[in-house]
GROMACS .gro file of C-alpha atoms in nm:
model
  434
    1UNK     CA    1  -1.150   3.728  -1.307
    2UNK     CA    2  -1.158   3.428  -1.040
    3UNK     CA    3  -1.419   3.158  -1.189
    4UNK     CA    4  -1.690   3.029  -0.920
    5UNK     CA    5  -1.561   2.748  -0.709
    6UNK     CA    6  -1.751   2.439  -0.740
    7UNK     CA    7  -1.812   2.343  -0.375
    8UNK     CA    8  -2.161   2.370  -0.379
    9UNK     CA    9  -2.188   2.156  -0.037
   10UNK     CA   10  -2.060   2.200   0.262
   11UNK     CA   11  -1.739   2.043   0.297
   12UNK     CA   12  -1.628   1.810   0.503
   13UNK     CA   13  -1.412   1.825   0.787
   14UNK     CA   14  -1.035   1.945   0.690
   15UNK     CA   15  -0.800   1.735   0.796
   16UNK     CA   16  -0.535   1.873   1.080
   17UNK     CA   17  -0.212   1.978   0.984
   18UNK     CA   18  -0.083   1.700   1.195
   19UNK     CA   19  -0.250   1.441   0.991
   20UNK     CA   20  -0.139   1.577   0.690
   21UNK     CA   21   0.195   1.546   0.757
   22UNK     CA   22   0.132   1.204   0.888
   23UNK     CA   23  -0.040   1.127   0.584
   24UNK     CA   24   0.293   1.334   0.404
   25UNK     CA   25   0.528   1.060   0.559
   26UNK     CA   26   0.415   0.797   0.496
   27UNK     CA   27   0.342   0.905   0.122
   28UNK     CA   28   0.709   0.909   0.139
   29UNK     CA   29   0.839   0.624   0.312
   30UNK     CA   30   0.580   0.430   0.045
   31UNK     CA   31   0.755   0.634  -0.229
   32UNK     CA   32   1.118   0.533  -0.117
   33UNK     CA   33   1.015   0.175  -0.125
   34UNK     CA   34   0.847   0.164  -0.494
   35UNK     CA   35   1.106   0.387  -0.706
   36UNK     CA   36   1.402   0.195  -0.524
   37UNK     CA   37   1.279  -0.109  -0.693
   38UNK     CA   38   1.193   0.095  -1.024
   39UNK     CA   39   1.558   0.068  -1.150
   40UNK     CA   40   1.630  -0.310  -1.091
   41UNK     CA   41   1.491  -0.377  -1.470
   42UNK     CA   42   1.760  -0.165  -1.585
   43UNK     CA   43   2.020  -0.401  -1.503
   44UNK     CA   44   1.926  -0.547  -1.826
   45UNK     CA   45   2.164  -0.253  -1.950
   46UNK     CA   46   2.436  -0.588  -1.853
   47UNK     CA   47   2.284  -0.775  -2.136
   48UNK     CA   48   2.429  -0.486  -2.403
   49UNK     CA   49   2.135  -0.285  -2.461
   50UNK     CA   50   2.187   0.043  -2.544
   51UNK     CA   51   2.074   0.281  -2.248
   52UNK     CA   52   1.857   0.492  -2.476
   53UNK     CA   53   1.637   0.166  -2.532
   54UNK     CA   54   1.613   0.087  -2.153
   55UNK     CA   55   1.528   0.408  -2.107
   56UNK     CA   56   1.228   0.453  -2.404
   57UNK     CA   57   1.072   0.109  -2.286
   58UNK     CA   58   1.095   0.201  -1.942
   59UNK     CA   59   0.913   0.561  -2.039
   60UNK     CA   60   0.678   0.357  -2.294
   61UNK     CA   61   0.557   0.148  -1.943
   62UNK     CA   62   0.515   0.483  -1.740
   63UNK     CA   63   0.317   0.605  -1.991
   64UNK     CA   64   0.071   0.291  -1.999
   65UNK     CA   65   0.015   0.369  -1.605
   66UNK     CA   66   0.033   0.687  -1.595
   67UNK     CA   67  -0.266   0.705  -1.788
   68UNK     CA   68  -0.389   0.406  -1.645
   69UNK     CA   69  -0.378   0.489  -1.227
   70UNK     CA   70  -0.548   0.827  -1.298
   71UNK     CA   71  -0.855   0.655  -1.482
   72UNK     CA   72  -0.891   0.383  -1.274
   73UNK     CA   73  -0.902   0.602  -0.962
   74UNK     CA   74  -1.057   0.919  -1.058
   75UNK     CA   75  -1.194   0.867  -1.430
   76UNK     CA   76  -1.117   1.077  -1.761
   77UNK     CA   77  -1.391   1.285  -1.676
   78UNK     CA   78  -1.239   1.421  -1.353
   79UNK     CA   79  -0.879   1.449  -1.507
   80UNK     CA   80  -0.943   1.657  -1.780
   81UNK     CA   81  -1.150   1.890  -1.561
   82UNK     CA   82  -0.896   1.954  -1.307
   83UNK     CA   83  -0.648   2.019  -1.588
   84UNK     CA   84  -0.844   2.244  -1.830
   85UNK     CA   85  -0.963   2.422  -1.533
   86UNK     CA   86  -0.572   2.553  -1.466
   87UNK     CA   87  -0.488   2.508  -1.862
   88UNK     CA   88  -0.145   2.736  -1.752
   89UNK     CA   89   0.023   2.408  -1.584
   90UNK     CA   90  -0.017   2.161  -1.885
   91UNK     CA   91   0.318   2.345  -2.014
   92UNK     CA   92   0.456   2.294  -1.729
   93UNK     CA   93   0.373   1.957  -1.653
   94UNK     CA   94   0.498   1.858  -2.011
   95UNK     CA   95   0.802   2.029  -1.893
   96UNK     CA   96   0.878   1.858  -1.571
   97UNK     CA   97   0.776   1.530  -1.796
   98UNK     CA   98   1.109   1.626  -2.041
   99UNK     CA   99   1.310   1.675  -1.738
  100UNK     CA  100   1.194   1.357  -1.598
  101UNK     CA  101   1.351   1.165  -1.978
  102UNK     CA  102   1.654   1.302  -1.953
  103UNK     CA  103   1.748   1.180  -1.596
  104UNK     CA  104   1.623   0.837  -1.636
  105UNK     CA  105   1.839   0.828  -1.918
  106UNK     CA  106   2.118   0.960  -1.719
  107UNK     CA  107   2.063   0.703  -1.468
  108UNK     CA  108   2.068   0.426  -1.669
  109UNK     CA  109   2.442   0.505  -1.809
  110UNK     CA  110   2.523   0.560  -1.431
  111UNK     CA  111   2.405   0.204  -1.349
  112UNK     CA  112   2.616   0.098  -1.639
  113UNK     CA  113   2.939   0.291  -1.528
  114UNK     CA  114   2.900   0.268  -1.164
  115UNK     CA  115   2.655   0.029  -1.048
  116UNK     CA  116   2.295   0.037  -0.887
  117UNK     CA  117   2.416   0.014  -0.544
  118UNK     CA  118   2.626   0.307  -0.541
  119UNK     CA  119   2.474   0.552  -0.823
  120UNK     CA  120   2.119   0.577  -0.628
  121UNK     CA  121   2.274   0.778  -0.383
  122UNK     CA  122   2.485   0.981  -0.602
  123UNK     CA  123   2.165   1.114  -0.773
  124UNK     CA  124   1.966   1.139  -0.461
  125UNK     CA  125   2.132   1.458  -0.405
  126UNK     CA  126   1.818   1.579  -0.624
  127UNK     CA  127   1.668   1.649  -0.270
  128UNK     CA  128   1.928   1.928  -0.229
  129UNK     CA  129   1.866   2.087  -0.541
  130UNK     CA  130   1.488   2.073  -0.496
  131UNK     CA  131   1.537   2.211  -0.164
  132UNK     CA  132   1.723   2.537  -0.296
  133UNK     CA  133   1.451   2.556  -0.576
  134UNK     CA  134   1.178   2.550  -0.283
  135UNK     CA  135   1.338   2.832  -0.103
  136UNK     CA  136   1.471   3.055  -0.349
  137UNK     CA  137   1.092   3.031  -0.545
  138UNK     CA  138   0.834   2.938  -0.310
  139UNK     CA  139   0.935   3.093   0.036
  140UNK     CA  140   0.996   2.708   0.178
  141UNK     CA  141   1.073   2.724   0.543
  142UNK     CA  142   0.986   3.100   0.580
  143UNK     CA  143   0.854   3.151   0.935
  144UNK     CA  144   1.022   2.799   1.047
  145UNK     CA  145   1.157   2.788   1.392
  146UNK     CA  146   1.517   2.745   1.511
  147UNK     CA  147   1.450   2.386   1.585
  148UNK     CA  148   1.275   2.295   1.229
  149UNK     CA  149   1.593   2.531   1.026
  150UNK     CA  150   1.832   2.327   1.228
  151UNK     CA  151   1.653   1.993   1.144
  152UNK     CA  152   1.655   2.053   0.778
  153UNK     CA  153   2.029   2.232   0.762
  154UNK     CA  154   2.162   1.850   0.942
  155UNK     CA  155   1.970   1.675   0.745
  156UNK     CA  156   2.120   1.882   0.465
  157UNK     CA  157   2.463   1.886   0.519
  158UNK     CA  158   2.400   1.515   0.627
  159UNK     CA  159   2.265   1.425   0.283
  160UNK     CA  160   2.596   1.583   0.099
  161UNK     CA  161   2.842   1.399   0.287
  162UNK     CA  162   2.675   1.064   0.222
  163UNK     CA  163   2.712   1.163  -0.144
  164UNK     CA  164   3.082   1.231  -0.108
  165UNK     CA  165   3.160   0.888   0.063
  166UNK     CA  166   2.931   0.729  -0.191
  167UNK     CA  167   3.130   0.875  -0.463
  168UNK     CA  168   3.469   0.817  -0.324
  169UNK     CA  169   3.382   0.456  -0.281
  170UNK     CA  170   3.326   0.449  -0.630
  171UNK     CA  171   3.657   0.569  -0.768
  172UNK     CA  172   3.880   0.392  -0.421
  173UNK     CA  173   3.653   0.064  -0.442
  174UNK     CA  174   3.924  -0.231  -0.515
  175UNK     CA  175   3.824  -0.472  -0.767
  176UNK     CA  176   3.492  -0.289  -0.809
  177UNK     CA  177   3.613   0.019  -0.944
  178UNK     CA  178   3.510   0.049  -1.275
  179UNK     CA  179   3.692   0.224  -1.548
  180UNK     CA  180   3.473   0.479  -1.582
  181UNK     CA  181   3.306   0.577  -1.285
  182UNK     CA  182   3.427   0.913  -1.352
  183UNK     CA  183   3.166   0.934  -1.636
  184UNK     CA  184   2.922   0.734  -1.419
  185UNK     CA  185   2.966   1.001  -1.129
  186UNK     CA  186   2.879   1.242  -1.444
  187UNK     CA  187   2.563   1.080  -1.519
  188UNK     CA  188   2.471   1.057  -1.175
  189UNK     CA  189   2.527   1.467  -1.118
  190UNK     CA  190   2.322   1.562  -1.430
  191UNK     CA  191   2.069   1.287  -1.300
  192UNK     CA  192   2.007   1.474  -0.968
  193UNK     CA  193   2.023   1.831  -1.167
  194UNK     CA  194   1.703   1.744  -1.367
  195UNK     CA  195   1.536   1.589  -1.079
  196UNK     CA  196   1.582   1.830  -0.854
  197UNK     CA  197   1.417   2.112  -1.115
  198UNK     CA  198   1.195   1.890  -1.218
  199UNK     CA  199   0.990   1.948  -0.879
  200UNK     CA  200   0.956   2.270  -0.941
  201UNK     CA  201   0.638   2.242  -1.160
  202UNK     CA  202   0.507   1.998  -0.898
  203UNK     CA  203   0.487   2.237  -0.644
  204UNK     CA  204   0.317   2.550  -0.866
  205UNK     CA  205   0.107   2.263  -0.968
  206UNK     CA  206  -0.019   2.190  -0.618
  207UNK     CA  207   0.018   2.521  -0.474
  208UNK     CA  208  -0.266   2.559  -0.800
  209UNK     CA  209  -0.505   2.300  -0.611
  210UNK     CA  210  -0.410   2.040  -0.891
  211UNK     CA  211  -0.491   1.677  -0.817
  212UNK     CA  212  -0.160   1.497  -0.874
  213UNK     CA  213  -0.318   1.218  -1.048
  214UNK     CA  214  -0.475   1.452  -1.283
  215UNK     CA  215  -0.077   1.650  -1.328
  216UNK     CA  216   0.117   1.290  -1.410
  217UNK     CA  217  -0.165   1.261  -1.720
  218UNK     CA  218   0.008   1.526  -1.888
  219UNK     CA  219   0.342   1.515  -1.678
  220UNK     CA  220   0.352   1.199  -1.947
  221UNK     CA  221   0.293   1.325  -2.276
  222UNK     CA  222   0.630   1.545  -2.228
  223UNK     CA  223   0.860   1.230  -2.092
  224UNK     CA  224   0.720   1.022  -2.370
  225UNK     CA  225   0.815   1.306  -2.622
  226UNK     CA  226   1.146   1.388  -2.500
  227UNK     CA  227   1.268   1.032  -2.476
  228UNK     CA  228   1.188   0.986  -2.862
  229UNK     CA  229   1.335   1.252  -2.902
  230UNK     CA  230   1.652   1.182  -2.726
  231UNK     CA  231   1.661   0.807  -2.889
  232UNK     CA  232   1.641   0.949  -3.271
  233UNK     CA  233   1.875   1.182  -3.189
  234UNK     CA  234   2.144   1.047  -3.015
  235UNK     CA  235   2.114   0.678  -3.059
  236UNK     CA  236   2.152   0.627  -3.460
  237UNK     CA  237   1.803   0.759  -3.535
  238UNK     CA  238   1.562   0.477  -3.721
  239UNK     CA  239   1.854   0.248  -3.692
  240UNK     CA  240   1.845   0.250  -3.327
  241UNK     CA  241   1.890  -0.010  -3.104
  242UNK     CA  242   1.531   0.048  -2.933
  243UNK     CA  243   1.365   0.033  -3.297
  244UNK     CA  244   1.568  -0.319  -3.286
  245UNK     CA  245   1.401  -0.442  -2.980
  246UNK     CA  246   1.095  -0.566  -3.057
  247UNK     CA  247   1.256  -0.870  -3.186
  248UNK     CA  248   1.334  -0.942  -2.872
  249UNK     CA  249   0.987  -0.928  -2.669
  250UNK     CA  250   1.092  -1.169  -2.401
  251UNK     CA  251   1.261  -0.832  -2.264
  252UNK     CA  252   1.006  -0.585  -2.330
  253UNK     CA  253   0.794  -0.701  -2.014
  254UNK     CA  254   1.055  -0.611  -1.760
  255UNK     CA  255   1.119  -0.249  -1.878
  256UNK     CA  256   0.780  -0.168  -1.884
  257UNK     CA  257   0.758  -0.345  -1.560
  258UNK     CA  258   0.999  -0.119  -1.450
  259UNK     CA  259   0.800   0.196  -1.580
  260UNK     CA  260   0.496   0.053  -1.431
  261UNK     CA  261   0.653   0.037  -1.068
  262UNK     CA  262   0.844   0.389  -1.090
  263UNK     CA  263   0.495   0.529  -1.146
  264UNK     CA  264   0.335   0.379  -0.869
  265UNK     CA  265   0.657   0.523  -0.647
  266UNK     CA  266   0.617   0.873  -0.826
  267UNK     CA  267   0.237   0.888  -0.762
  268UNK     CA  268   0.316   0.859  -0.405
  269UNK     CA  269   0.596   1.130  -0.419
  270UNK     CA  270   0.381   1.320  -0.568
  271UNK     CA  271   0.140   1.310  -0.259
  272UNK     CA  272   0.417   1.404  -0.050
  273UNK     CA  273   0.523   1.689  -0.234
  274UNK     CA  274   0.155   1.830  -0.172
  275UNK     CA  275   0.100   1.786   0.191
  276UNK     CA  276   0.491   1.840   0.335
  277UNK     CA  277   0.644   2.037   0.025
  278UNK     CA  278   0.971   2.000  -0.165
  279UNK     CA  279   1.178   2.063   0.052
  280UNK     CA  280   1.047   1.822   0.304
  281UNK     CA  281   0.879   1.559   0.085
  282UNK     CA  282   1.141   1.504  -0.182
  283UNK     CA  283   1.442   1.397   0.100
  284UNK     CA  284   1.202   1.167   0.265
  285UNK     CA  285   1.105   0.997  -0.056
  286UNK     CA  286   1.472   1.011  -0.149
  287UNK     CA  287   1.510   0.704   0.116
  288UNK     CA  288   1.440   0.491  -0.194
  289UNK     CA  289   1.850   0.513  -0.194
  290UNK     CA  290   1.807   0.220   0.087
  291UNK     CA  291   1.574  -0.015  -0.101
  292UNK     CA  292   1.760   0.032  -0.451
  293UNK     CA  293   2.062  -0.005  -0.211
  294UNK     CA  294   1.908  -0.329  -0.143
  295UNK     CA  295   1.838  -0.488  -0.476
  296UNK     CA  296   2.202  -0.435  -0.657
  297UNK     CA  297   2.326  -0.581  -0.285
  298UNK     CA  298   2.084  -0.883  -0.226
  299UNK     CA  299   1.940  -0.940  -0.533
  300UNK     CA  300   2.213  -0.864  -0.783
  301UNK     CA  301   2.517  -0.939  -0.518
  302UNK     CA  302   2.714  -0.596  -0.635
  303UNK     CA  303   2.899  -0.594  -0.320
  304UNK     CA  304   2.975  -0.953  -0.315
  305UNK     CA  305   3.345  -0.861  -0.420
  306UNK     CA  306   3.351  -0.556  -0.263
  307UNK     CA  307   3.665  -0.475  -0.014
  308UNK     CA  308   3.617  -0.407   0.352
  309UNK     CA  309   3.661  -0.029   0.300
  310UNK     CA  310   3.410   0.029   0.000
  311UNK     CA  311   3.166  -0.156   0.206
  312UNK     CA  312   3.224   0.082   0.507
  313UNK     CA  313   3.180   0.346   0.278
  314UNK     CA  314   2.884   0.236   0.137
  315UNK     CA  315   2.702   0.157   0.402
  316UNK     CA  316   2.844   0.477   0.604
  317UNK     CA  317   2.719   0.698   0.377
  318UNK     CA  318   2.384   0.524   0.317
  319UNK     CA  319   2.315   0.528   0.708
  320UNK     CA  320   2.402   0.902   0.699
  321UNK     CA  321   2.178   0.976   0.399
  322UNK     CA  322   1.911   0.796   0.584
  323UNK     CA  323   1.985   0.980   0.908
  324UNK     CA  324   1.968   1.304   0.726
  325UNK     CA  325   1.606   1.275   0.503
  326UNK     CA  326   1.480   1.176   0.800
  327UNK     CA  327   1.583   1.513   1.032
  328UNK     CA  328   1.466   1.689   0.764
  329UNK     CA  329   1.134   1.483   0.730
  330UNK     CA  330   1.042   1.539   1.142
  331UNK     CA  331   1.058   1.922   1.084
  332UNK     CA  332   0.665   1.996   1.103
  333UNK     CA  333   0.594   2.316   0.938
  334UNK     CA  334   0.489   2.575   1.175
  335UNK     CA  335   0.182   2.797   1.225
  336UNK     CA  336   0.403   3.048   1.080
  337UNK     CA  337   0.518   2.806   0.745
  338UNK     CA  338   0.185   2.736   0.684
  339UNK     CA  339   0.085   3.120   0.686
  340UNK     CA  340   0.399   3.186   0.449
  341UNK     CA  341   0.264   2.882   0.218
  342UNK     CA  342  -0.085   3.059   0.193
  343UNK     CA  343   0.046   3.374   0.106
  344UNK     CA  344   0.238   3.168  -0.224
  345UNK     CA  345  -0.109   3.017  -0.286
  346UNK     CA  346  -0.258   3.327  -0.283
  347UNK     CA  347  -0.021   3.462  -0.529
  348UNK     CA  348  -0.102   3.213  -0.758
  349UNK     CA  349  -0.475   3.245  -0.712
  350UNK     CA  350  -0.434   3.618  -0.840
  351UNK     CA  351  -0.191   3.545  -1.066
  352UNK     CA  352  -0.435   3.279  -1.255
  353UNK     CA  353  -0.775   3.401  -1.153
  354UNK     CA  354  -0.817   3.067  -0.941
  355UNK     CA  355  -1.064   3.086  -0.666
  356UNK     CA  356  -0.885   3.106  -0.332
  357UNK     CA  357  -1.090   2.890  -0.109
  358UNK     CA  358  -1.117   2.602  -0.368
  359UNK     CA  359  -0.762   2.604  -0.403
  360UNK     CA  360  -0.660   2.605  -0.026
  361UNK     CA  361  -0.930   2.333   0.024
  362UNK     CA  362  -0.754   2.114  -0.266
  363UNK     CA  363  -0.423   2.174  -0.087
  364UNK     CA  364  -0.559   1.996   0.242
  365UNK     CA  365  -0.689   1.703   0.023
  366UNK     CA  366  -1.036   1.827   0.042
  367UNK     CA  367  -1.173   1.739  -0.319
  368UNK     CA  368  -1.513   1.558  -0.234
  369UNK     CA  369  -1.814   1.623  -0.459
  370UNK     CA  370  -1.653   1.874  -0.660
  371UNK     CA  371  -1.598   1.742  -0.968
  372UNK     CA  372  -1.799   1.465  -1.127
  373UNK     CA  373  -1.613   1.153  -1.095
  374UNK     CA  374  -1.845   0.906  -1.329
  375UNK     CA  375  -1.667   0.626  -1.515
  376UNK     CA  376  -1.691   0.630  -1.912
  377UNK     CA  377  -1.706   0.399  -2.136
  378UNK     CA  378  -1.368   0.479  -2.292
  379UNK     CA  379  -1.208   0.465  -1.939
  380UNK     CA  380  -1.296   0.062  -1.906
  381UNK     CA  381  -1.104   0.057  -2.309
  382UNK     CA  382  -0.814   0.250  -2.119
  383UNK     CA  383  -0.789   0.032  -1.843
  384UNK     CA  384  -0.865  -0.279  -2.029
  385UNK     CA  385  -0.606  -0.220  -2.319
  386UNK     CA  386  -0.331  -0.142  -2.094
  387UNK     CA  387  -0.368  -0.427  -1.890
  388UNK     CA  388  -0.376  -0.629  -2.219
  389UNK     CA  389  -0.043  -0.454  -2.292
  390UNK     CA  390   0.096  -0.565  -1.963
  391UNK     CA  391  -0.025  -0.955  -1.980
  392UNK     CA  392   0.087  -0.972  -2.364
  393UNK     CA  393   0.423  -0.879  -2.259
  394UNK     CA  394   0.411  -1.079  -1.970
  395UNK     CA  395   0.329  -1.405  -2.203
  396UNK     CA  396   0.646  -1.371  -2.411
  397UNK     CA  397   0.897  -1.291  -2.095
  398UNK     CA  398   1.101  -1.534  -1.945
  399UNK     CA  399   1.376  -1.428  -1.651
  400UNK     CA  400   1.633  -1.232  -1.790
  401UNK     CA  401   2.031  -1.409  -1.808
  402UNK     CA  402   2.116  -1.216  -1.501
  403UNK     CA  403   2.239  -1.365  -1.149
  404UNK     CA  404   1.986  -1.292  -0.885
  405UNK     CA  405   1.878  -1.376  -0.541
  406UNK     CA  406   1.508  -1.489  -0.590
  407UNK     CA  407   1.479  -1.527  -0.203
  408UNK     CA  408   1.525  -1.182  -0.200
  409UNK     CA  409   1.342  -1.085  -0.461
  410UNK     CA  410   1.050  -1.255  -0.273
  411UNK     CA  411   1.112  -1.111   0.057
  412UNK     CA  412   1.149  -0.746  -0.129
  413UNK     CA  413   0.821  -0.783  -0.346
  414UNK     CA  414   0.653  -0.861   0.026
  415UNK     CA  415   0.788  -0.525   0.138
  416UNK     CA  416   0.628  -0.370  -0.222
  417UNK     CA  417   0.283  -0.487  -0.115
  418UNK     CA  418   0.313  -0.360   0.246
  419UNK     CA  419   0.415   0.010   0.100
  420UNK     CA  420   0.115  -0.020  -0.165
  421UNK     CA  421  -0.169  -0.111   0.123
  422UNK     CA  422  -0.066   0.096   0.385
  423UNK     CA  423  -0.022   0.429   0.133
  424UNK     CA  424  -0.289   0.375  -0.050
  425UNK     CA  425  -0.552   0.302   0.190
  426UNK     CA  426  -0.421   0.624   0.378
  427UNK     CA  427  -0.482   0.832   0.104
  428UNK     CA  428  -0.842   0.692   0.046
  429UNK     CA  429  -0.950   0.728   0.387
  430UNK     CA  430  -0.790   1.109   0.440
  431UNK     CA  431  -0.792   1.244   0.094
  432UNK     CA  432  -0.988   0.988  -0.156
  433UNK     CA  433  -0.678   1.016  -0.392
  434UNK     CA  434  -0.702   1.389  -0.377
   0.00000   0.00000   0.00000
């Protein structure tokens, strides 16, 4: 039986669907921006450190914010409200978490094998498998115009011919070829396989009314879990090279920094999986392929040695990648989509005995008075202690024995900030994180 909604005052005004795709894009763009810079720390992979620990450290970070972002902005109180109110997502939030270790890891040995520059775009193809996911399982694009199907088929078809230049730069690229970019390319594929199912739960989360801030709390637990898993397993077990790193805390601080700005950049995907769907909001967040583009070329100078025809097919099939999320990004659902989208939510209303109108008022952002919001006591030790983490970790780092361009770095920390305000203070103003 459908519980009582909440709402026990009048609401306030629901935002247009032209604001909310507004609001959709720019959750993107902001999202492109942060989890393009999310990978830079795992050029410490250079130094010799086995991928599995870059990859638990940078998981061990993401869990520290992950729990910390959703108290800070919402409270404990809220968060575990939201999710024991729709219990049957926790599994599936764990789920998409497990999904989530596995392709970081992947990426990692693709940065190894293939470099930053050119593997970002290889598993950016995610968008195309989320896309087919959306379609095939939530009705995505059902109702859309000619205009709209034609938008998102370019951008489409766009998208997987950037990936094919990408690739073939790898493997034709002069004295930058590396000697296995086949297994790189690998990597990369499986990468953009668990990504793009991975977005799957996201959307039967939101097409639930779930707040994402309140989904990434347990999203976490299963990343965390799987990535142990995955590092006992495969990676020598206690004597592990991750078990090894501690001794080494001046590097600790820049994986979990690394974790700590993927989150931020996943937070705001999130957002834009819930007001323009997967198989609009994933592509246009996928333009983090520019700014990762961007550090391994002006921070980390991976193209320095690069011939004149790997270059041209770099930055070819980054323009058309570009090009392409953002045909598919201008599509604005229809009257007709948005009917189609209400018939899934209603679906899922019956199938969990949700209450319809709370759930279609969550899915417009409208979340105001309807849970209690009050800060705790343990939610000022949760903040506190992992912002102790962060500055104890920060005390024992110094900057890694890696050639960079700090000018750059500068200029693309400046760009960081920009993304942060302008996202964020959308959200408050439209949605107040909801």
């Amino acid at each position: 039986m459908a519980t009582e909604s909440p709402i026990t005052s009048t609401p306030r005004k629901v935002a247009t669907t032209g604001s909310l795709h507004a609001l959709g894009v720019l959750c993107g763009l902001a999202a492109g921006v942060w989890l393009g810079a999310a990978e830079a720390p795992t050029k410490l992979v250079d130094a010799g450190l086995s991928p599995f620990a870059i990859s638990l450290y940078m998981v061990a970070g993401v869990f520290a914010a992950r729990w910390t972002f959703p108290t800070l902005l919402k409270g404990t109180t809220y968060v575990f409200a939201d999710l024991f109110a729709r219990k049957h997502l926790i599994v599936w939030a764990v789920l998409a978490g497990a999904l989530w270790a596995v392709a970081n890891t992947l990426t990692v040995f693709a940065i190894r094998d293939v470099g930053l520059a050119t593997a970002f775009p290889l598993w950016n193809t995610n968008s195309l498998i989320g896309l087919l996911w959306a379609r095939l399982l939530f009705r995505e694009l059902k109702g859309a115009g000619p205009k709209n199907l034609l938008k998102v088929i370019l951008g489409t078809v766009l998208i997987v011919i950037a990936a094919i230049m990408l690739g073939f730069s790898t493997i034709h690229g002069g004295s930058t070829t590396s000697p296995h970019a086949w297994r790189g390319l690998i990597a990369a594929a499986g990468a953009s396989l668990m990504w793009g199912t991975m977005y799957v739960p996201y959307r039967k989360a939101y097409l639930s009314g779930m707040n994402p801030l309140s989904f990434v709390t347990a999203f976490t637990v299963g990343e965390l879990g799987m990535m142990f898993l995955l590092t006992w397993t495969l990676d020598g077990g206690a004597h592990s090279s991750a078990f090894q790193l501690t001794r080494n805390q001046h590097l600790l601080f820049w994986l979990f920094l690394g974790g700590f700005i993927w989150v931020v950049g996943d937070l705001f995907q999130q957002f834009a999986t819930k007001y323009l769907g997967i198989g609009r909001g994933i592509p246009l967040s996928n333009t983090n392929q520019l700014w990762g583009l961007a550090w391994g070329a002006l921070v980390f100078g991976e193209l320095a040695t690069a011939d004149h025809t790997h270059r041209a097919l770099v930055l070819g099939g980054s323009i058309l990648m570009i090009l392409g999320a953002l045909a598919i990004s201008t599509a604005v659902a229809s009257t007709r989509e948005h009917l189609s989208r209400n018939e899934a939510l209603e679906r899922e209303c019956e199938r969990y005995g949700l209450e319809y109108r709370e759930v279609l008022l969550a899915q417009s952002g409208d979340e105001f008075g309807t849970r209690e919001q009050r800060r705790r006591w343990w939610d000022v030790l949760i903040v506190a202690s992992a912002t102790g983490l962060f500055i104890w970790l920060a005390s024992k780092a110094f900057v890694p024995p890696l050639q960079m361009n700090l000018h750059w770095v500068a200029a693309l920390c400046v760009v960081l900030l920009a993304a942060l305000l302008g996202g964020g203070c959308a959200l408050w103003r439209q949605t107040r994180f909801s």
